[in-house]
Amino acid sequence: MNRHWVTLEYPEILKRLARYADFSGGADLARSLLPTPDFREARERLALTREARALLDVRPDFALGGVYDIRPFAERARHGVTLQPADFLQVRDTLTGAGRVKRTLTQLETQFPGLADIAWRIQPLPNLVEAIVRVFDDRGEVRDNASPELARIRHDLRVAQERIQERLRRIISAADVAPYLQEAIITRREGRFVIPVQADFKGHVQGIVHDRSASGATLFMEPTAIVELNNTLRELTLAEEEEIYRLLRMLTDHVGREADAITATLDALSEIDLTFAKARYAIEIDATEPELVPIPEQPPAPRDGNLHPGTVVHLPGARHPLLNPATVVPVNVELDDDTHVLVITGPNTGGKTVCLKTVGLLTLMAQAGMHLPTDPGARLSCFETVVADIGDEQSIEQSLSTFSSHLTNIISFLEQVDHRALVLLDELGAGTDPAEGSALARALLEAFRRRRCTAFVATHYPELKLYAHGTPGVRNASMEFDVETLAPTYRLIVGLPGRSNAFAIARRLGLPEGIVMEARKMVSGEELRADDMLEDLHNLRLQTARARDEARQAHKESEALAGDLRKRLRNIEEERREILRQAEQEARAELTALREEIRALRQRLLAAPWREVSPVLEEVSAELDELEFSMPTTEPLAAPETAAPVGPIREGDTVKLLSLGIQGQVVAVEGEEVVVQAGPLRTRVGADAVELLQRAQPTAVVSDRIKIPPRGPSPGLQIDLRGQTVEEALEHLDRYLDDAAMAGLPWVRIVHGKGTGKLRREIREFIATHPLVSAYESAAENEGGDGATVAHLVHS
C-alpha cells in the first residue's frame, strides 16, 4: 500500500471497517479497499454507502447471514478436486442467501438503484441448490433417496444387519456359548459384527479373532456362523461408499461447471457486504456524507499572484476517526477561495500533527466511499494524489538523521505533485540549524505553492508566519493554547498565527518578574510589537467567540422556548379535541337511551290487542311527543378540518416514512411495528419511524341524530273496500297504508268481504310485497274472519 497512506494510518481505518463485514469476502474487500482518484467512481461509492444507510434505517436487520466465501470450492471443483459434504452445505447456504439478497434489493430498485444494480449480478443457481438439497440433509448426511441405487443398497444393508444381529442374539443366548462370553453384547470391529469372548475360553467358540482388549482378557470374535453374512454386509458397505462417491463427483462436476457464475455471485456479494460495512461503520462513528468536488483538468488563471488551483477543503467539526470519540476535540478546517496553503503553528503536543492526519485521512476515506466523522456540510475535492511527510522518519539502517529522512521523503514526490495533489508536511525544515532550516522550509513551501498544490504545513518557524502573511494564496493558522491552564485546547484557529507564550507561561510557573522583564528587553522591539499585536488579535477573537457563543446560546434558548410553546399548543389542541370527543360520547349515550325508550313504546303498541289500541295509542303518542320535545338535536362534534390527526396508527391510515421521505398506506399494525405499502415498496418499521398524515376514511357514515318523521292525522284503524273494483281498491289501499304509516299505526284492518274471494286474493297479494307491511293475517271470527285482513305495519 502507498506509504503515504500508511503514514496517515489509513490501514487502521480499513481494519476497523472489516469488522463490520458479514462474511470473509466483504472483510477481505474492506482490508484491500483503496481510495480512487476518479471523481465519478468516488461519487458512486459515496452514493452506495448512502443507499445502504437508508436501507438500514428501514430494515436494520438486513444482513448477509449464512453466506461464505465459496470461491475456493468453485476453483477446486473446476480442477476436478472432489468436494466434501461440508463444502456442499456451504455452497447451498451461500447460494440460498444470495438469492434472498437479490430478491430483497431488486424489489427495492426504485429506492436503491445502486444496490439493485450490484444485486442483478447475483446468480443464485437454483438447479445446483436443488441438486445439493436432494443429496444432503441439514447435517451433511447423504439422504437414502439421493439416488435409486443408494436407496436399494441401504435397504439391503438394513436387512443384512438385522439378519446378523438376530443370528448373534441367538448365539450369545445359547447355553454352549453364553458361559464363555465376557458380556452378552454385540459390537463391531473393522466394520464386522463380533462378540466379546473371554480369552481363556477362545477354543470353546468357533470363529475369527478381530481384536483384543487393552488388558488382554477379552477377545472380539466373529462367529463362524455369521462370516458369510458379514461378508455380504461388507460388500454392501463398499457399494454404498462407491455410490456416495459417485454422487459427490456428480455434484462436484456441477459446481465446476458453475464456477464462473459462483465467482461472479461472490464478487457481487462481497461488494454489497463492503457497502453495508461502510454504512454500519458510518453509523457507529456518527458520520455524514461529504460532497465531493471535481478538480478542473487545467487550474484557473492566477489572480493577482494567487495560484489557487480551484480545490475545496471544508471540514466542519472534523474528528479523527481513530481517536476516542468521547474525548476527541473537533476541528474546523476550511480553505476559502483565496487560500490553498495553510501554515499551522502552535506548541508541541498542541494537535498540529493530528490536524494534518485528520485532513489527509478524511480525504482518503471520502475517495474510498466512506462517510466522514464531521458535522453536516463537509466538502472536499477529489484529489489525484495525497502525499504526507509526518512523524519522525529517522532511519538507523540507512544512517539518516531526522532532517535527512524528511528531506529524502519530500524530494521523492516534489517533482510529481501538481494542482491535483494534497500535500501534508509536518515540522517542515526541522532537525537542522534553525536559520538554515527556516530558509529551506520557506523555499520548499514556495516550490509547492508554485506547483499550485493544496498544502497543509505544520511548523515552529516564526519566519513562516511572515511568509504566510505576505504571500497570496497562503494563510496562517494556529492551534489554540490556554495560558491559564498551560494546556493546549486542540482547537484550530484559521487566520491567526500561533503566539509565543514563553513569557506568559514563565509568569504562570512563578518565574520572578524581574527575570521575565530582563528577557523581554533582549527581544527586539519589532518582535514584541508583533507578539502584542497577536495578543490583541487573540483577545479580540476571544471576545468575538464569546459573543458568538452567547448569540448561539440565546438562539438555542429561544428555540427551546419556541419548542416548549409548540408543545403546549399541541397539548391544548389535544385537550380541546378530547373534550369534544367526551361531549360527543355523552350526547350519543343520551341518544341511545332515548332510542331504547322509543323502542320500548313501540313494542308496547305492537303488543297491545288491536281493539284496545286507541287508548294505548293516545297514551304512547303523548309520551312520544314528550320524548321528541326533550330529545337533543346534536350533531357529531368534530375537530376542525385543519387539525393534524392524532392517536395510534391504524390500518388504512396514510403515513410518511421519515427515513425515506415518501408516503404510503398502513396495511397492517403488529404490536409496536407497522407494515407500510409505498408504491412497490412494502416495509416493516417501528411505529415511531412514521408520521401520521391522514386517517383512513370510513366506508359508511352513520348519523348519530335521531330523526322522528312528523306524525300525520290518523286515517283510522280500518278501511272498507267492499263494492270496489280491484284497481280502485288497490289504489285506495296504497294511499291508506301510506297515511297509516305516517300516523304511526301499528296495524290496520282491511275489510274486503268474502264474495268470490277474488278481491281478497288480489289485496293479499298486493300487501304481501308492500314495503310498509311486515305481516298480515285473517281477522278473528268475531271481527269478520276471512272477510277482513289484519296487516301489521313496518316500524323504524
Short mmCIF file of C-alpha atoms in Angstrom, two decimals, residues 577-747:
data_model
loop_
_atom_site.label_atom_id
_atom_site.label_comp_id
_atom_site.label_asym_id
_atom_site.label_seq_id
_atom_site.Cartn_x
_atom_site.Cartn_y
_atom_site.Cartn_z
CA ARG A 577 -60.30 17.55 20.95
CA GLU A 578 -60.58 15.25 23.96
CA ILE A 579 -63.28 17.47 25.49
CA LEU A 580 -65.16 17.46 22.19
CA ARG A 581 -64.87 13.67 22.00
CA GLN A 582 -66.19 13.26 25.53
CA ALA A 583 -69.12 15.62 24.82
CA GLU A 584 -69.91 13.68 21.67
CA GLN A 585 -69.81 10.38 23.54
CA GLU A 586 -72.15 11.76 26.20
CA ALA A 587 -74.56 13.02 23.54
CA ARG A 588 -74.53 9.69 21.82
CA ALA A 589 -75.18 7.91 25.11
CA GLU A 590 -78.23 10.12 25.71
CA LEU A 591 -79.48 9.45 22.19
CA THR A 592 -79.03 5.72 22.69
CA ALA A 593 -81.12 5.88 25.88
CA LEU A 594 -83.85 7.79 24.03
CA ARG A 595 -83.87 5.23 21.26
CA GLU A 596 -84.34 2.48 23.84
CA GLU A 597 -87.34 4.30 25.32
CA ILE A 598 -88.87 4.82 21.89
CA ARG A 599 -88.27 1.18 21.02
CA ALA A 600 -89.97 0.11 24.25
CA LEU A 601 -93.01 2.28 23.48
CA ARG A 602 -93.32 0.85 20.01
CA GLN A 603 -93.08 -2.67 21.36
CA ARG A 604 -95.87 -1.75 23.73
CA LEU A 605 -98.02 -0.66 20.79
CA LEU A 606 -97.28 -3.83 18.87
CA ALA A 607 -98.10 -5.99 21.86
CA ALA A 608 -101.50 -4.32 22.54
CA PRO A 609 -104.65 -6.03 21.07
CA TRP A 610 -105.91 -4.03 18.11
CA ARG A 611 -109.31 -3.45 19.74
CA GLU A 612 -107.62 -1.76 22.71
CA VAL A 613 -105.17 0.25 20.66
CA SER A 614 -106.95 3.59 20.76
CA PRO A 615 -106.38 4.39 24.44
CA VAL A 616 -102.85 2.90 24.32
CA LEU A 617 -102.08 4.85 21.15
CA GLU A 618 -103.14 8.11 22.74
CA GLU A 619 -101.02 7.43 25.81
CA VAL A 620 -97.97 6.35 23.77
CA SER A 621 -98.41 9.30 21.40
CA ALA A 622 -98.32 11.68 24.34
CA GLU A 623 -95.14 10.06 25.67
CA LEU A 624 -93.54 10.20 22.20
CA ASP A 625 -94.39 13.88 21.96
CA GLU A 626 -92.73 14.45 25.31
CA LEU A 627 -89.64 12.48 24.24
CA GLU A 628 -89.44 14.34 20.95
CA PHE A 629 -89.67 17.65 22.75
CA SER A 630 -86.89 16.69 25.19
CA MET A 631 -84.65 15.00 22.58
CA PRO A 632 -81.31 16.84 21.99
CA THR A 633 -80.71 17.75 18.38
CA THR A 634 -76.94 17.31 18.49
CA GLU A 635 -74.71 16.97 15.52
CA PRO A 636 -71.47 14.97 15.79
CA LEU A 637 -68.73 17.15 17.21
CA ALA A 638 -65.68 17.24 15.03
CA ALA A 639 -62.30 18.82 15.21
CA PRO A 640 -61.51 21.49 12.65
CA GLU A 641 -60.52 20.11 9.27
CA THR A 642 -57.10 21.69 9.56
CA ALA A 643 -56.24 19.88 12.79
CA ALA A 644 -53.50 17.26 12.43
CA PRO A 645 -54.63 13.67 13.04
CA VAL A 646 -53.52 12.25 16.36
CA GLY A 647 -53.70 8.95 18.15
CA PRO A 648 -52.30 5.50 17.44
CA ILE A 649 -51.61 4.35 13.88
CA ARG A 650 -54.44 2.23 12.45
CA GLU A 651 -54.79 0.07 9.36
CA GLY A 652 -55.64 2.15 6.28
CA ASP A 653 -54.04 5.37 7.60
CA THR A 654 -51.82 7.41 5.28
CA VAL A 655 -48.33 7.90 6.77
CA LYS A 656 -44.92 9.28 5.85
CA LEU A 657 -41.75 7.15 6.15
CA LEU A 658 -39.43 9.58 7.95
CA SER A 659 -36.18 7.98 6.78
CA LEU A 660 -37.16 7.89 3.09
CA GLY A 661 -39.46 10.93 2.93
CA ILE A 662 -42.16 9.04 0.99
CA GLN A 663 -45.84 8.47 1.70
CA GLY A 664 -47.55 5.14 2.00
CA GLN A 665 -50.59 3.39 3.43
CA VAL A 666 -50.62 1.23 6.54
CA VAL A 667 -51.66 -2.29 5.56
CA ALA A 668 -51.13 -3.93 8.95
CA VAL A 669 -50.39 -3.00 12.58
CA GLU A 670 -48.44 -5.60 14.54
CA GLY A 671 -47.65 -4.53 18.09
CA GLU A 672 -45.07 -1.73 18.05
CA GLU A 673 -44.46 -2.19 14.29
CA VAL A 674 -46.46 -1.24 11.20
CA VAL A 675 -46.35 -2.61 7.66
CA VAL A 676 -46.43 0.22 5.10
CA GLN A 677 -47.12 -0.09 1.35
CA ALA A 678 -45.49 2.75 -0.61
CA GLY A 679 -45.87 2.02 -4.31
CA PRO A 680 -43.99 -1.24 -4.97
CA LEU A 681 -42.17 -0.98 -1.62
CA ARG A 682 -43.63 -2.82 1.35
CA THR A 683 -41.63 -2.43 4.53
CA ARG A 684 -41.96 -3.11 8.24
CA VAL A 685 -40.84 -0.28 10.54
CA GLY A 686 -41.36 0.86 14.10
CA ALA A 687 -44.43 3.00 14.80
CA ASP A 688 -42.09 5.87 15.76
CA ALA A 689 -40.48 5.77 12.28
CA VAL A 690 -43.63 7.06 10.55
CA GLU A 691 -45.63 10.29 10.72
CA LEU A 692 -49.43 10.12 10.59
CA LEU A 693 -50.71 12.26 7.71
CA GLN A 694 -54.36 11.25 7.25
CA ARG A 695 -56.80 8.94 8.92
CA ALA A 696 -58.46 6.16 6.90
CA GLN A 697 -61.86 7.28 5.58
CA PRO A 698 -64.77 5.27 6.99
CA THR A 699 -66.71 3.15 4.50
CA ALA A 700 -70.01 4.48 5.64
CA VAL A 701 -71.22 7.41 7.70
CA VAL A 702 -73.99 6.75 10.16
CA SER A 703 -75.74 9.74 11.59
CA ASP A 704 -75.98 9.90 15.34
CA ARG A 705 -79.02 12.13 15.12
CA ILE A 706 -82.41 10.56 15.66
CA LYS A 707 -84.99 11.95 13.32
CA ILE A 708 -88.63 11.08 14.01
CA PRO A 709 -90.78 11.73 10.98
CA PRO A 710 -93.63 14.14 11.63
CA ARG A 711 -96.78 12.27 12.60
CA GLY A 712 -99.78 12.86 10.28
CA PRO A 713 -103.50 12.56 11.08
CA SER A 714 -104.74 9.02 11.69
CA PRO A 715 -106.82 7.60 8.80
CA GLY A 716 -108.42 5.20 11.26
CA LEU A 717 -107.63 1.58 12.03
CA GLN A 718 -109.97 0.20 9.37
CA ILE A 719 -110.67 0.66 5.64
CA ASP A 720 -113.71 -0.84 3.87
CA LEU A 721 -113.10 -1.75 0.21
CA ARG A 722 -116.24 -3.75 -0.44
CA GLY A 723 -118.06 -2.98 -3.72
CA GLN A 724 -114.96 -1.51 -5.42
CA THR A 725 -113.16 -2.92 -8.46
CA VAL A 726 -109.72 -4.44 -7.89
CA GLU A 727 -107.95 -1.43 -9.44
CA GLU A 728 -109.91 1.07 -7.35
CA ALA A 729 -109.47 -0.98 -4.17
CA LEU A 730 -105.69 -1.31 -4.60
CA GLU A 731 -105.27 2.42 -5.32
CA HIS A 732 -107.28 3.38 -2.22
CA LEU A 733 -105.43 0.77 -0.14
CA ASP A 734 -101.99 2.06 -1.19
CA ARG A 735 -102.85 5.64 -0.11
CA TYR A 736 -104.41 4.35 3.13
CA LEU A 737 -101.29 2.36 4.05
CA ASP A 738 -99.10 5.45 3.49
CA ASP A 739 -101.33 7.56 5.75
CA ALA A 740 -101.45 4.81 8.41
CA ALA A 741 -97.67 4.50 8.44
CA MET A 742 -97.23 8.29 8.68
CA ALA A 743 -99.66 8.30 11.61
CA GLY A 744 -97.60 5.62 13.33
CA LEU A 745 -100.40 3.00 13.43
CA PRO A 746 -99.07 -0.44 14.39
CA TRP A 747 -101.59 -2.33 12.30
#
